[in-house]
């Protein structure tokens, strides 16, 4: 995956679009490249999903970040360190 933030997610959870928008805003405010990949069906998730929790995955500079409630703060910290 490219440098910056990459989000891989599915439309399974109704709250994910809010989180996607929040993480996108963080990346843009910090002049960090942002890419989102929406997996639209089970076949796409099976073929392109790289994380066991297949409905949402955050990648920063090629490293998968574990999802947890403080993901926004963690992403800001990682961007500031890079």
Short mmCIF file of C-alpha atoms in Angstrom, two decimals:
data_model
loop_
_atom_site.label_atom_id
_atom_site.label_comp_id
_atom_site.label_asym_id
_atom_site.label_seq_id
_atom_site.Cartn_x
_atom_site.Cartn_y
_atom_site.Cartn_z
CA UNK A 1 0.00 0.00 0.00
CA UNK A 2 1.06 3.54 -0.66
CA UNK A 3 2.56 5.98 1.80
CA UNK A 4 0.04 7.70 4.03
CA UNK A 5 -3.29 6.44 5.28
CA UNK A 6 -5.21 3.66 3.56
CA UNK A 7 -8.62 2.56 4.82
CA UNK A 8 -10.18 -0.72 3.75
CA UNK A 9 -13.78 -1.12 4.85
CA UNK A 10 -17.21 -2.53 4.04
CA UNK A 11 -20.69 -0.98 4.31
CA UNK A 12 -21.56 -3.54 7.01
CA UNK A 13 -21.54 -1.12 9.95
CA UNK A 14 -23.61 2.09 9.76
CA UNK A 15 -21.05 3.97 11.91
CA UNK A 16 -18.03 3.36 9.66
CA UNK A 17 -18.72 6.27 7.26
CA UNK A 18 -18.41 8.67 10.22
CA UNK A 19 -15.08 7.13 11.25
CA UNK A 20 -13.84 7.10 7.65
CA UNK A 21 -14.66 10.82 7.33
CA UNK A 22 -12.95 11.59 10.65
CA UNK A 23 -9.76 9.76 9.64
CA UNK A 24 -9.83 11.38 6.20
CA UNK A 25 -10.05 14.84 7.80
CA UNK A 26 -7.09 14.02 10.06
CA UNK A 27 -5.00 12.95 7.08
CA UNK A 28 -5.93 16.03 5.03
CA UNK A 29 -5.26 18.45 7.92
CA UNK A 30 -1.83 16.89 8.32
CA UNK A 31 -0.99 16.91 4.59
CA UNK A 32 -0.91 13.11 4.53
CA UNK A 33 -1.94 11.11 1.50
CA UNK A 34 -5.30 9.37 2.00
CA UNK A 35 -6.81 6.43 0.13
CA UNK A 36 -10.02 4.58 0.90
CA UNK A 37 -11.04 1.20 -0.46
CA UNK A 38 -14.68 0.20 -0.08
CA UNK A 39 -15.26 -3.56 -0.33
CA UNK A 40 -18.78 -3.85 -1.71
CA UNK A 41 -19.47 -7.56 -1.35
CA UNK A 42 -18.19 -10.81 0.15
CA UNK A 43 -16.09 -11.71 -2.89
CA UNK A 44 -14.26 -8.37 -2.80
CA UNK A 45 -13.64 -8.82 0.93
CA UNK A 46 -12.30 -12.34 0.40
CA UNK A 47 -10.07 -11.23 -2.46
CA UNK A 48 -8.86 -7.87 -1.11
CA UNK A 49 -9.33 -7.99 2.66
CA UNK A 50 -5.99 -8.17 4.47
CA UNK A 51 -7.19 -8.07 8.05
CA UNK A 52 -9.05 -10.74 10.04
CA UNK A 53 -11.56 -8.08 11.08
CA UNK A 54 -12.60 -7.73 7.47
CA UNK A 55 -15.05 -4.87 7.81
CA UNK A 56 -12.50 -2.19 8.74
CA UNK A 57 -8.74 -1.87 8.45
CA UNK A 58 -6.44 1.16 8.83
CA UNK A 59 -3.01 1.06 7.22
CA UNK A 60 -0.43 3.77 7.82
CA UNK A 61 2.71 3.76 5.67
CA UNK A 62 2.23 0.06 4.96
CA UNK A 63 1.62 -1.00 8.57
CA UNK A 64 -1.75 -2.27 9.78
CA UNK A 65 -2.97 -0.39 12.83
CA UNK A 66 -5.03 -2.37 15.34
CA UNK A 67 -8.51 -0.94 15.56
CA UNK A 68 -9.42 0.42 18.98
CA UNK A 69 -11.49 3.32 20.28
CA UNK A 70 -8.47 5.67 20.31
CA UNK A 71 -7.56 5.09 16.66
CA UNK A 72 -7.98 8.78 15.77
CA UNK A 73 -5.49 9.92 18.42
CA UNK A 74 -3.08 7.12 17.50
CA UNK A 75 -3.20 8.11 13.82
CA UNK A 76 -2.49 11.76 14.65
CA UNK A 77 0.51 10.68 16.74
CA UNK A 78 1.86 8.45 13.97
CA UNK A 79 1.46 11.17 11.34
CA UNK A 80 3.25 13.68 13.58
CA UNK A 81 6.15 11.26 14.14
CA UNK A 82 6.66 10.56 10.44
#
